[in-house]
PDB file of N, CA, C and O in Angstrom, chain B, residues numbered from 101:
ATOM      1  N   MET B 101     127.990  36.368 106.158  1.00  0.00           N
ATOM      2  CA  MET B 101     129.122  37.224 105.732  1.00  0.00           C
ATOM      3  C   MET B 101     128.921  38.663 106.741  1.00  0.00           C
ATOM      4  O   MET B 101     127.849  39.064 107.195  1.00  0.00           O
ATOM      5  N   ASP B 102     129.885  39.107 106.877  1.00  0.00           N
ATOM      6  CA  ASP B 102     130.011  40.402 107.681  1.00  0.00           C
ATOM      7  C   ASP B 102     130.109  41.410 107.359  1.00  0.00           C
ATOM      8  O   ASP B 102     130.585  41.638 106.247  1.00  0.00           O
ATOM      9  N   ASP B 103     129.595  42.699 108.412  1.00  0.00           N
ATOM     10  CA  ASP B 103     128.957  43.759 107.946  1.00  0.00           C
ATOM     11  C   ASP B 103     130.220  44.261 106.910  1.00  0.00           C
ATOM     12  O   ASP B 103     130.886  43.337 106.443  1.00  0.00           O
ATOM     13  N   HIS B 104     130.479  45.192 106.644  1.00  0.00           N
ATOM     14  CA  HIS B 104     131.480  46.373 105.915  1.00  0.00           C
ATOM     15  C   HIS B 104     131.556  47.448 107.305  1.00  0.00           C
ATOM     16  O   HIS B 104     130.547  47.995 107.749  1.00  0.00           O
ATOM     17  N   ILE B 105     132.495  47.576 107.701  1.00  0.00           N
ATOM     18  CA  ILE B 105     132.453  48.654 108.940  1.00  0.00           C
ATOM     19  C   ILE B 105     133.502  49.902 108.139  1.00  0.00           C
ATOM     20  O   ILE B 105     134.591  49.398 108.414  1.00  0.00           O
ATOM     21  N   ILE B 106     133.786  50.952 107.484  1.00  0.00           N
ATOM     22  CA  ILE B 106     134.591  51.543 107.116  1.00  0.00           C
ATOM     23  C   ILE B 106     134.565  52.892 108.207  1.00  0.00           C
ATOM     24  O   ILE B 106     133.492  53.396 108.538  1.00  0.00           O
ATOM     25  N   ILE B 107     135.842  53.383 108.700  1.00  0.00           N
ATOM     26  CA  ILE B 107     136.235  54.278 109.370  1.00  0.00           C
ATOM     27  C   ILE B 107     136.758  55.288 108.153  1.00  0.00           C
ATOM     28  O   ILE B 107     137.598  54.892 107.344  1.00  0.00           O
ATOM     29  N   GLY B 108     136.299  56.363 108.104  1.00  0.00           N
ATOM     30  CA  GLY B 108     136.455  57.746 107.351  1.00  0.00           C
ATOM     31  C   GLY B 108     137.738  58.594 108.436  1.00  0.00           C
ATOM     32  O   GLY B 108     137.158  59.614 108.811  1.00  0.00           O
ATOM     33  N   VAL B 109     138.756  58.589 108.878  1.00  0.00           N
ATOM     34  CA  VAL B 109     139.749  59.782 109.681  1.00  0.00           C
ATOM     35  C   VAL B 109     140.208  60.867 108.798  1.00  0.00           C
ATOM     36  O   VAL B 109     141.120  60.657 107.999  1.00  0.00           O
ATOM     37  N   HIS B 110     139.455  62.376 108.922  1.00  0.00           N
ATOM     38  CA  HIS B 110     139.911  63.366 108.675  1.00  0.00           C
ATOM     39  C   HIS B 110     140.842  64.075 109.734  1.00  0.00           C
ATOM     40  O   HIS B 110     140.754  64.285 110.943  1.00  0.00           O
ATOM     41  N   VAL B 111     141.860  64.378 108.657  1.00  0.00           N
ATOM     42  CA  VAL B 111     143.518  64.423 109.257  1.00  0.00           C
ATOM     43  C   VAL B 111     143.573  66.404 109.032  1.00  0.00           C
ATOM     44  O   VAL B 111     143.654  66.770 107.859  1.00  0.00           O
ATOM     45  N   SER B 112     143.539  67.206 109.810  1.00  0.00           N
ATOM     46  CA  SER B 112     143.567  68.178 109.412  1.00  0.00           C
ATOM     47  C   SER B 112     145.201  69.166 109.604  1.00  0.00           C
ATOM     48  O   SER B 112     145.263  70.336 109.227  1.00  0.00           O
ATOM     49  N   ASN B 113     146.263  68.520 110.165  1.00  0.00           N
ATOM     50  CA  ASN B 113     147.185  68.765 110.515  1.00  0.00           C
ATOM     51  C   ASN B 113     148.479  67.735 110.380  1.00  0.00           C
ATOM     52  O   ASN B 113     149.265  67.695 111.327  1.00  0.00           O
ATOM     53  N   ARG B 114     148.731  66.828 109.112  1.00  0.00           N
ATOM     54  CA  ARG B 114     149.293  65.552 109.184  1.00  0.00           C
ATOM     55  C   ARG B 114     150.940  65.713 109.988  1.00  0.00           C
ATOM     56  O   ARG B 114     151.426  64.783 110.632  1.00  0.00           O
ATOM     57  N   ALA B 115     151.525  66.837 109.828  1.00  0.00           N
ATOM     58  CA  ALA B 115     153.057  66.878 110.528  1.00  0.00           C
ATOM     59  C   ALA B 115     152.751  66.975 111.937  1.00  0.00           C
ATOM     60  O   ALA B 115     153.670  66.592 112.661  1.00  0.00           O
ATOM     61  N   GLN B 116     151.659  67.402 112.551  1.00  0.00           N
ATOM     62  CA  GLN B 116     151.327  67.451 114.206  1.00  0.00           C
ATOM     63  C   GLN B 116     150.113  66.353 114.370  1.00  0.00           C
ATOM     64  O   GLN B 116     149.433  66.668 115.347  1.00  0.00           O
ATOM     65  N   GLN B 117     149.824  65.651 113.989  1.00  0.00           N
ATOM     66  CA  GLN B 117     148.917  64.175 114.010  1.00  0.00           C
ATOM     67  C   GLN B 117     149.633  62.932 113.828  1.00  0.00           C
ATOM     68  O   GLN B 117     149.443  61.974 114.577  1.00  0.00           O
ATOM     69  N   ALA B 118     150.645  62.903 112.630  1.00  0.00           N
ATOM     70  CA  ALA B 118     151.163  61.793 112.605  1.00  0.00           C
ATOM     71  C   ALA B 118     151.316  60.780 113.858  1.00  0.00           C
ATOM     72  O   ALA B 118     151.055  59.579 113.790  1.00  0.00           O
ATOM     73  N   VAL B 119     151.650  61.267 114.695  1.00  0.00           N
ATOM     74  CA  VAL B 119     152.981  60.103 115.332  1.00  0.00           C
ATOM     75  C   VAL B 119     151.562  59.486 116.782  1.00  0.00           C
ATOM     76  O   VAL B 119     151.614  58.591 117.625  1.00  0.00           O
ATOM     77  N   GLU B 120     150.675  60.324 116.493  1.00  0.00           N
ATOM     78  CA  GLU B 120     150.020  59.515 117.884  1.00  0.00           C
ATOM     79  C   GLU B 120     149.158  59.392 116.700  1.00  0.00           C
ATOM     80  O   GLU B 120     149.880  60.251 116.194  1.00  0.00           O
ATOM     81  N   LEU B 121     148.029  59.061 115.485  1.00  0.00           N
ATOM     82  CA  LEU B 121     147.628  58.487 114.130  1.00  0.00           C
ATOM     83  C   LEU B 121     148.452  57.045 114.220  1.00  0.00           C
ATOM     84  O   LEU B 121     147.966  55.987 114.621  1.00  0.00           O
ATOM     85  N   GLN B 122     149.736  57.240 113.779  1.00  0.00           N
ATOM     86  CA  GLN B 122     150.254  55.645 113.566  1.00  0.00           C
ATOM     87  C   GLN B 122     150.287  55.021 115.093  1.00  0.00           C
ATOM     88  O   GLN B 122     150.234  53.794 115.009  1.00  0.00           O
ATOM     89  N   LYS B 123     150.368  55.540 116.674  1.00  0.00           N
ATOM     90  CA  LYS B 123     150.109  55.271 117.652  1.00  0.00           C
ATOM     91  C   LYS B 123     148.833  54.125 117.589  1.00  0.00           C
ATOM     92  O   LYS B 123     148.864  53.026 118.142  1.00  0.00           O
ATOM     93  N   VAL B 124     147.525  54.759 116.641  1.00  0.00           N
ATOM     94  CA  VAL B 124     146.162  54.014 117.074  1.00  0.00           C
ATOM     95  C   VAL B 124     146.518  53.120 115.750  1.00  0.00           C
ATOM     96  O   VAL B 124     145.989  52.010 115.818  1.00  0.00           O
ATOM     97  N   PHE B 125     147.125  53.288 114.810  1.00  0.00           N
ATOM     98  CA  PHE B 125     147.042  52.719 113.634  1.00  0.00           C
ATOM     99  C   PHE B 125     147.907  50.794 114.361  1.00  0.00           C
ATOM    100  O   PHE B 125     147.604  49.656 114.003  1.00  0.00           O
ATOM    101  N   THR B 126     148.812  51.183 115.257  1.00  0.00           N
ATOM    102  CA  THR B 126     149.696  50.236 115.363  1.00  0.00           C
ATOM    103  C   THR B 126     148.625  49.463 116.338  1.00  0.00           C
ATOM    104  O   THR B 126     148.418  48.298 115.995  1.00  0.00           O
ATOM    105  N   GLU B 127     148.006  49.856 117.339  1.00  0.00           N
ATOM    106  CA  GLU B 127     147.739  49.520 118.478  1.00  0.00           C
ATOM    107  C   GLU B 127     146.146  48.538 117.575  1.00  0.00           C
ATOM    108  O   GLU B 127     145.511  47.584 118.025  1.00  0.00           O
ATOM    109  N   TYR B 128     145.999  49.128 116.507  1.00  0.00           N
ATOM    110  CA  TYR B 128     144.806  47.957 116.144  1.00  0.00           C
ATOM    111  C   TYR B 128     145.314  47.762 115.264  1.00  0.00           C
ATOM    112  O   TYR B 128     144.543  48.438 114.583  1.00  0.00           O
ATOM    113  N   GLY B 129     146.000  47.406 114.565  1.00  0.00           N
ATOM    114  CA  GLY B 129     146.776  46.857 112.910  1.00  0.00           C
ATOM    115  C   GLY B 129     145.849  45.758 112.697  1.00  0.00           C
ATOM    116  O   GLY B 129     144.979  45.804 111.829  1.00  0.00           O
ATOM    117  N   CYS B 130     146.055  44.584 113.624  1.00  0.00           N
ATOM    118  CA  CYS B 130     145.468  43.334 113.369  1.00  0.00           C
ATOM    119  C   CYS B 130     143.857  43.446 113.319  1.00  0.00           C
ATOM    120  O   CYS B 130     143.417  42.298 113.260  1.00  0.00           O
ATOM    121  N   SER B 131     142.914  44.302 113.320  1.00  0.00           N
ATOM    122  CA  SER B 131     142.069  44.942 112.725  1.00  0.00           C
ATOM    123  C   SER B 131     141.624  45.636 111.912  1.00  0.00           C
ATOM    124  O   SER B 131     140.432  45.870 111.709  1.00  0.00           O
ATOM    125  N   ILE B 132     142.697  46.111 111.261  1.00  0.00           N
ATOM    126  CA  ILE B 132     142.593  46.990 109.956  1.00  0.00           C
ATOM    127  C   ILE B 132     142.656  46.555 108.587  1.00  0.00           C
ATOM    128  O   ILE B 132     143.717  46.723 107.985  1.00  0.00           O
ATOM    129  N   LYS B 133     141.958  46.174 108.173  1.00  0.00           N
ATOM    130  CA  LYS B 133     142.036  45.197 106.404  1.00  0.00           C
ATOM    131  C   LYS B 133     142.339  45.664 105.269  1.00  0.00           C
ATOM    132  O   LYS B 133     142.761  44.969 104.345  1.00  0.00           O
ATOM    133  N   THR B 134     142.109  47.209 105.203  1.00  0.00           N
ATOM    134  CA  THR B 134     142.450  48.024 104.474  1.00  0.00           C
ATOM    135  C   THR B 134     142.417  49.321 104.550  1.00  0.00           C
ATOM    136  O   THR B 134     141.386  49.875 104.932  1.00  0.00           O
ATOM    137  N   ARG B 135     143.668  50.122 104.158  1.00  0.00           N
ATOM    138  CA  ARG B 135     144.093  51.718 104.486  1.00  0.00           C
ATOM    139  C   ARG B 135     144.533  52.592 103.340  1.00  0.00           C
ATOM    140  O   ARG B 135     145.560  52.488 102.669  1.00  0.00           O
ATOM    141  N   VAL B 136     143.632  53.408 103.250  1.00  0.00           N
ATOM    142  CA  VAL B 136     143.700  54.067 101.838  1.00  0.00           C
ATOM    143  C   VAL B 136     143.954  55.661 102.559  1.00  0.00           C
ATOM    144  O   VAL B 136     143.266  55.891 103.554  1.00  0.00           O
ATOM    145  N   GLY B 137     144.856  56.692 102.118  1.00  0.00           N
ATOM    146  CA  GLY B 137     145.036  57.613 101.903  1.00  0.00           C
ATOM    147  C   GLY B 137     144.687  58.695 100.825  1.00  0.00           C
ATOM    148  O   GLY B 137     144.871  58.565  99.615  1.00  0.00           O
ATOM    149  N   LEU B 138     144.210  59.671 101.396  1.00  0.00           N
ATOM    150  CA  LEU B 138     143.857  60.373  99.890  1.00  0.00           C
ATOM    151  C   LEU B 138     144.292  62.085 100.868  1.00  0.00           C
ATOM    152  O   LEU B 138     144.133  62.475 102.024  1.00  0.00           O
ATOM    153  N   HIS B 139     144.895  62.683  99.574  1.00  0.00           N
ATOM    154  CA  HIS B 139     145.706  64.214  99.804  1.00  0.00           C
ATOM    155  C   HIS B 139     145.581  64.334  99.084  1.00  0.00           C
ATOM    156  O   HIS B 139     145.760  63.420  98.279  1.00  0.00           O
ATOM    157  N   ASP B 140     145.164  65.552  98.693  1.00  0.00           N
ATOM    158  CA  ASP B 140     146.323  66.625  97.842  1.00  0.00           C
ATOM    159  C   ASP B 140     147.171  67.374  97.271  1.00  0.00           C
ATOM    160  O   ASP B 140     147.221  68.571  97.555  1.00  0.00           O
ATOM    161  N   THR B 141     148.214  66.664  96.117  1.00  0.00           N
ATOM    162  CA  THR B 141     149.536  66.904  96.027  1.00  0.00           C
ATOM    163  C   THR B 141     149.652  66.975  94.600  1.00  0.00           C
ATOM    164  O   THR B 141     149.111  66.140  93.875  1.00  0.00           O
ATOM    165  N   ASP B 142     150.442  68.090  94.090  1.00  0.00           N
ATOM    166  CA  ASP B 142     151.124  67.850  92.760  1.00  0.00           C
ATOM    167  C   ASP B 142     152.574  67.974  92.912  1.00  0.00           C
ATOM    168  O   ASP B 142     153.287  67.528  93.810  1.00  0.00           O
ATOM    169  N   ALA B 143     153.006  68.927  91.473  1.00  0.00           N
ATOM    170  CA  ALA B 143     154.467  68.835  91.786  1.00  0.00           C
ATOM    171  C   ALA B 143     155.401  69.597  92.540  1.00  0.00           C
ATOM    172  O   ALA B 143     156.568  69.380  92.865  1.00  0.00           O
ATOM    173  N   ASN B 144     154.039  71.240  92.893  1.00  0.00           N
ATOM    174  CA  ASN B 144     154.620  72.012  93.919  1.00  0.00           C
ATOM    175  C   ASN B 144     154.147  71.896  95.282  1.00  0.00           C
ATOM    176  O   ASN B 144     154.648  72.688  96.081  1.00  0.00           O
ATOM    177  N   VAL B 145     153.370  71.154  95.675  1.00  0.00           N
ATOM    178  CA  VAL B 145     152.613  70.978  97.144  1.00  0.00           C
ATOM    179  C   VAL B 145     152.389  70.134  97.484  1.00  0.00           C
ATOM    180  O   VAL B 145     151.630  69.467  96.782  1.00  0.00           O
ATOM    181  N   CYS B 146     152.976  69.402  99.081  1.00  0.00           N
ATOM    182  CA  CYS B 146     151.815  68.387  99.326  1.00  0.00           C
ATOM    183  C   CYS B 146     151.190  68.681 100.705  1.00  0.00           C
ATOM    184  O   CYS B 146     151.779  68.985 101.742  1.00  0.00           O
ATOM    185  N   ALA B 147     149.931  68.531 100.502  1.00  0.00           N
ATOM    186  CA  ALA B 147     148.922  68.528 101.529  1.00  0.00           C
ATOM    187  C   ALA B 147     148.833  68.585 102.910  1.00  0.00           C
ATOM    188  O   ALA B 147     148.629  67.394 103.144  1.00  0.00           O
ATOM    189  N   THR B 148     148.841  69.017 103.758  1.00  0.00           N
ATOM    190  CA  THR B 148     149.212  68.173 105.359  1.00  0.00           C
ATOM    191  C   THR B 148     147.567  68.069 105.825  1.00  0.00           C
ATOM    192  O   THR B 148     147.486  67.545 106.936  1.00  0.00           O
ATOM    193  N   THR B 149     146.300  68.423 105.276  1.00  0.00           N
ATOM    194  CA  THR B 149     145.251  67.773 105.150  1.00  0.00           C
ATOM    195  C   THR B 149     145.129  66.677 104.404  1.00  0.00           C
ATOM    196  O   THR B 149     145.783  66.552 103.369  1.00  0.00           O
ATOM    197  N   GLY B 150     144.126  65.583 104.915  1.00  0.00           N
ATOM    198  CA  GLY B 150     143.999  64.737 104.133  1.00  0.00           C
ATOM    199  C   GLY B 150     142.577  63.777 104.793  1.00  0.00           C
ATOM    200  O   GLY B 150     141.931  64.150 105.772  1.00  0.00           O
ATOM    201  N   VAL B 151     142.342  62.714 104.144  1.00  0.00           N
ATOM    202  CA  VAL B 151     141.547  61.960 104.622  1.00  0.00           C
ATOM    203  C   VAL B 151     142.210  60.177 104.706  1.00  0.00           C
ATOM    204  O   VAL B 151     142.730  59.909 103.623  1.00  0.00           O
ATOM    205  N   ILE B 152     142.294  58.923 105.759  1.00  0.00           N
ATOM    206  CA  ILE B 152     142.292  58.098 105.899  1.00  0.00           C
ATOM    207  C   ILE B 152     141.104  57.550 105.757  1.00  0.00           C
ATOM    208  O   ILE B 152     140.200  57.917 106.508  1.00  0.00           O
ATOM    209  N   LEU B 153     140.746  56.054 104.254  1.00  0.00           N
ATOM    210  CA  LEU B 153     139.770  54.769 104.818  1.00  0.00           C
ATOM    211  C   LEU B 153     140.229  54.278 105.335  1.00  0.00           C
ATOM    212  O   LEU B 153     141.436  54.386 105.118  1.00  0.00           O
ATOM    213  N   LEU B 154     139.858  53.320 106.444  1.00  0.00           N
ATOM    214  CA  LEU B 154     139.708  51.876 107.005  1.00  0.00           C
ATOM    215  C   LEU B 154     138.246  50.975 106.938  1.00  0.00           C
ATOM    216  O   LEU B 154     137.093  51.245 107.273  1.00  0.00           O
ATOM    217  N   GLU B 155     138.829  49.882 106.391  1.00  0.00           N
ATOM    218  CA  GLU B 155     138.307  49.042 106.066  1.00  0.00           C
ATOM    219  C   GLU B 155     138.508  47.823 107.606  1.00  0.00           C
ATOM    220  O   GLU B 155     139.426  47.012 107.483  1.00  0.00           O
ATOM    221  N   ILE B 156     137.799  47.763 108.728  1.00  0.00           N
ATOM    222  CA  ILE B 156     137.676  47.043 109.650  1.00  0.00           C
ATOM    223  C   ILE B 156     137.257  46.239 109.715  1.00  0.00           C
ATOM    224  O   ILE B 156     136.066  46.180 109.411  1.00  0.00           O
ATOM    225  N   PHE B 157     138.127  44.785 110.268  1.00  0.00           N
ATOM    226  CA  PHE B 157     137.712  43.885 110.326  1.00  0.00           C
ATOM    227  C   PHE B 157     137.594  43.310 112.108  1.00  0.00           C
ATOM    228  O   PHE B 157     138.113  43.674 113.163  1.00  0.00           O
ATOM    229  N   ASN B 158     136.875  42.521 111.811  1.00  0.00           N
ATOM    230  CA  ASN B 158     135.902  42.379 113.496  1.00  0.00           C
ATOM    231  C   ASN B 158     136.836  40.945 113.502  1.00  0.00           C
ATOM    232  O   ASN B 158     136.436  39.896 112.997  1.00  0.00           O
ATOM    233  N   LYS B 159     138.399  41.141 114.294  1.00  0.00           N
ATOM    234  CA  LYS B 159     139.128  39.812 114.633  1.00  0.00           C
ATOM    235  C   LYS B 159     138.315  39.098 116.145  1.00  0.00           C
ATOM    236  O   LYS B 159     138.285  39.629 117.255  1.00  0.00           O
ATOM    237  N   ASP B 160     137.870  38.115 115.852  1.00  0.00           N
ATOM    238  CA  ASP B 160     137.215  36.912 117.107  1.00  0.00           C
ATOM    239  C   ASP B 160     136.462  37.325 116.469  1.00  0.00           C
ATOM    240  O   ASP B 160     137.050  37.208 115.394  1.00  0.00           O
ATOM    241  N   GLY B 161     135.023  38.002 116.103  1.00  0.00           N
ATOM    242  CA  GLY B 161     133.633  38.269 116.352  1.00  0.00           C
ATOM    243  C   GLY B 161     133.703  39.783 116.650  1.00  0.00           C
ATOM    244  O   GLY B 161     132.905  40.634 116.257  1.00  0.00           O
ATOM    245  N   GLU B 162     134.865  39.976 117.460  1.00  0.00           N
ATOM    246  CA  GLU B 162     134.617  41.413 118.475  1.00  0.00           C
ATOM    247  C   GLU B 162     134.828  42.471 117.058  1.00  0.00           C
ATOM    248  O   GLU B 162     135.635  42.410 116.130  1.00  0.00           O
ATOM    249  N   ASP B 163     133.519  43.613 117.423  1.00  0.00           N
ATOM    250  CA  ASP B 163     133.742  44.547 117.253  1.00  0.00           C
ATOM    251  C   ASP B 163     134.758  45.474 117.965  1.00  0.00           C
ATOM    252  O   ASP B 163     134.318  45.491 119.115  1.00  0.00           O
ATOM    253  N   ASN B 164     135.819  46.223 117.945  1.00  0.00           N
ATOM    254  CA  ASN B 164     136.566  47.046 118.427  1.00  0.00           C
ATOM    255  C   ASN B 164     136.445  48.738 118.232  1.00  0.00           C
ATOM    256  O   ASN B 164     136.947  49.647 118.893  1.00  0.00           O
ATOM    257  N   SER B 165     135.151  48.769 116.484  1.00  0.00           N
ATOM    258  CA  SER B 165     135.378  50.093 115.856  1.00  0.00           C
ATOM    259  C   SER B 165     135.163  51.141 116.495  1.00  0.00           C
ATOM    260  O   SER B 165     135.321  52.315 116.159  1.00  0.00           O
ATOM    261  N   ILE B 166     134.612  50.467 117.901  1.00  0.00           N
ATOM    262  CA  ILE B 166     133.886  52.330 118.548  1.00  0.00           C
ATOM    263  C   ILE B 166     135.353  52.193 119.021  1.00  0.00           C
ATOM    264  O   ILE B 166     136.027  52.923 118.294  1.00  0.00           O
ATOM    265  N   GLU B 167     135.954  51.711 119.723  1.00  0.00           N
ATOM    266  CA  GLU B 167     137.146  51.959 120.532  1.00  0.00           C
ATOM    267  C   GLU B 167     138.238  52.588 119.975  1.00  0.00           C
ATOM    268  O   GLU B 167     138.901  53.488 120.489  1.00  0.00           O
ATOM    269  N   MET B 168     138.413  52.005 118.761  1.00  0.00           N
ATOM    270  CA  MET B 168     138.944  52.769 117.824  1.00  0.00           C
ATOM    271  C   MET B 168     138.445  54.054 117.489  1.00  0.00           C
ATOM    272  O   MET B 168     139.222  54.908 117.917  1.00  0.00           O
ATOM    273  N   LEU B 169     137.875  54.342 117.145  1.00  0.00           N
ATOM    274  CA  LEU B 169     137.282  55.737 116.804  1.00  0.00           C
ATOM    275  C   LEU B 169     137.088  56.500 118.087  1.00  0.00           C
ATOM    276  O   LEU B 169     137.700  57.567 118.130  1.00  0.00           O
ATOM    277  N   ASP B 170     136.347  56.173 119.173  1.00  0.00           N
ATOM    278  CA  ASP B 170     136.901  57.127 120.065  1.00  0.00           C
ATOM    279  C   ASP B 170     138.388  56.997 120.454  1.00  0.00           C
ATOM    280  O   ASP B 170     138.477  57.567 121.541  1.00  0.00           O
ATOM    281  N   ARG B 171     139.477  56.571 120.132  1.00  0.00           N
ATOM    282  CA  ARG B 171     140.887  56.261 120.395  1.00  0.00           C
ATOM    283  C   ARG B 171     141.474  57.885 118.965  1.00  0.00           C
ATOM    284  O   ARG B 171     142.300  58.790 119.084  1.00  0.00           O
ATOM    285  N   PHE B 172     140.600  57.533 117.905  1.00  0.00           N
ATOM    286  CA  PHE B 172     141.143  58.453 116.665  1.00  0.00           C
ATOM    287  C   PHE B 172     140.552  59.963 117.483  1.00  0.00           C
ATOM    288  O   PHE B 172     141.443  60.727 117.855  1.00  0.00           O
ATOM    289  N   ASN B 173     139.352  60.307 117.707  1.00  0.00           N
ATOM    290  CA  ASN B 173     138.742  61.092 117.926  1.00  0.00           C
ATOM    291  C   ASN B 173     139.360  61.948 119.114  1.00  0.00           C
ATOM    292  O   ASN B 173     139.280  63.167 118.962  1.00  0.00           O
ATOM    293  N   GLU B 174     139.957  61.489 120.261  1.00  0.00           N
ATOM    294  CA  GLU B 174     140.692  61.787 121.622  1.00  0.00           C
ATOM    295  C   GLU B 174     141.909  62.707 120.910  1.00  0.00           C
ATOM    296  O   GLU B 174     142.311  63.769 121.386  1.00  0.00           O
ATOM    297  N   ILE B 175     142.317  62.209 119.913  1.00  0.00           N
ATOM    298  CA  ILE B 175     143.249  63.217 119.193  1.00  0.00           C
ATOM    299  C   ILE B 175     143.065  64.560 118.592  1.00  0.00           C
ATOM    300  O   ILE B 175     142.353  64.605 117.588  1.00  0.00           O
ATOM    301  N   GLU B 176     143.743  66.003 119.170  1.00  0.00           N
ATOM    302  CA  GLU B 176     142.825  66.817 118.781  1.00  0.00           C
ATOM    303  C   GLU B 176     143.423  67.644 117.199  1.00  0.00           C
ATOM    304  O   GLU B 176     144.415  67.520 116.481  1.00  0.00           O
ATOM    305  N   GLY B 177     142.299  68.422 117.198  1.00  0.00           N
ATOM    306  CA  GLY B 177     142.201  67.664 115.008  1.00  0.00           C
ATOM    307  C   GLY B 177     141.755  66.805 114.305  1.00  0.00           C
ATOM    308  O   GLY B 177     141.598  67.051 113.109  1.00  0.00           O
ATOM    309  N   ILE B 178     141.446  65.646 114.792  1.00  0.00           N
ATOM    310  CA  ILE B 178     141.225  64.350 114.152  1.00  0.00           C
ATOM    311  C   ILE B 178     139.093  64.501 113.921  1.00  0.00           C
ATOM    312  O   ILE B 178     138.257  64.835 114.760  1.00  0.00           O
ATOM    313  N   ASP B 179     139.009  64.313 113.252  1.00  0.00           N
ATOM    314  CA  ASP B 179     137.511  63.720 112.746  1.00  0.00           C
ATOM    315  C   ASP B 179     137.540  62.935 112.471  1.00  0.00           C
ATOM    316  O   ASP B 179     138.119  62.947 111.385  1.00  0.00           O
ATOM    317  N   ALA B 180     137.086  61.410 112.897  1.00  0.00           N
ATOM    318  CA  ALA B 180     136.858  60.438 112.919  1.00  0.00           C
ATOM    319  C   ALA B 180     135.646  59.587 113.228  1.00  0.00           C
ATOM    320  O   ALA B 180     135.369  59.232 114.374  1.00  0.00           O
ATOM    321  N   GLN B 181     134.756  59.197 111.889  1.00  0.00           N
ATOM    322  CA  GLN B 181     133.822  58.897 111.707  1.00  0.00           C
ATOM    323  C   GLN B 181     133.484  57.555 111.029  1.00  0.00           C
ATOM    324  O   GLN B 181     134.394  57.005 110.409  1.00  0.00           O
ATOM    325  N   LYS B 182     132.322  56.995 111.080  1.00  0.00           N
ATOM    326  CA  LYS B 182     132.207  55.424 110.661  1.00  0.00           C
ATOM    327  C   LYS B 182     131.178  55.133 109.671  1.00  0.00           C
ATOM    328  O   LYS B 182     130.164  55.796 109.887  1.00  0.00           O
ATOM    329  N   MET B 183     131.115  54.539 108.886  1.00  0.00           N
ATOM    330  CA  MET B 183     130.152  53.591 108.275  1.00  0.00           C
ATOM    331  C   MET B 183     129.906  52.533 108.407  1.00  0.00           C
ATOM    332  O   MET B 183     130.783  51.677 108.520  1.00  0.00           O
ATOM    333  N   ILE B 184     128.476  52.240 108.436  1.00  0.00           N
ATOM    334  CA  ILE B 184     128.429  49.903 108.567  1.00  0.00           C
ATOM    335  C   ILE B 184     127.453  49.677 107.296  1.00  0.00           C
ATOM    336  O   ILE B 184     126.252  49.933 107.211  1.00  0.00           O
ATOM    337  N   PHE B 185     128.181  49.214 106.497  1.00  0.00           N
ATOM    338  CA  PHE B 185     127.124  48.645 105.133  1.00  0.00           C
ATOM    339  C   PHE B 185     126.736  46.659 105.794  1.00  0.00           C
ATOM    340  O   PHE B 185     127.533  45.731 105.934  1.00  0.00           O
ATOM    341  N   GLU B 186     125.822  46.688 105.941  1.00  0.00           N
ATOM    342  CA  GLU B 186     124.810  45.738 106.568  1.00  0.00           C
ATOM    343  C   GLU B 186     124.676  44.808 104.658  1.00  0.00           C
ATOM    344  O   GLU B 186     124.714  45.328 103.544  1.00  0.00           O
ATOM    345  N   HIS B 187     124.530  43.430 105.040  1.00  0.00           N
ATOM    346  CA  HIS B 187     124.863  42.467 104.115  1.00  0.00           C
ATOM    347  C   HIS B 187     122.959  41.627 104.610  1.00  0.00           C
ATOM    348  O   HIS B 187     122.577  40.595 104.057  1.00  0.00           O
TER     349      HIS B 187
END
């Protein structure tokens, strides 16, 4: 069984970073098994900050999570980190 690889992406300004983030999501789309977005919101406010959690699938046994992590961290104001849960 493969390890569970999770990348957490902290977004500090969604309006400024969304386009560049989406480019990375698209580039690595076949390697993203699950994508969950978390942000504060209520009837009056939709926060510009948040966290995106990605579960990574090693396509063809190739771990491209390091490359993906680097691409996220190249975007100004983004902090991306990786967790690995081994079996």
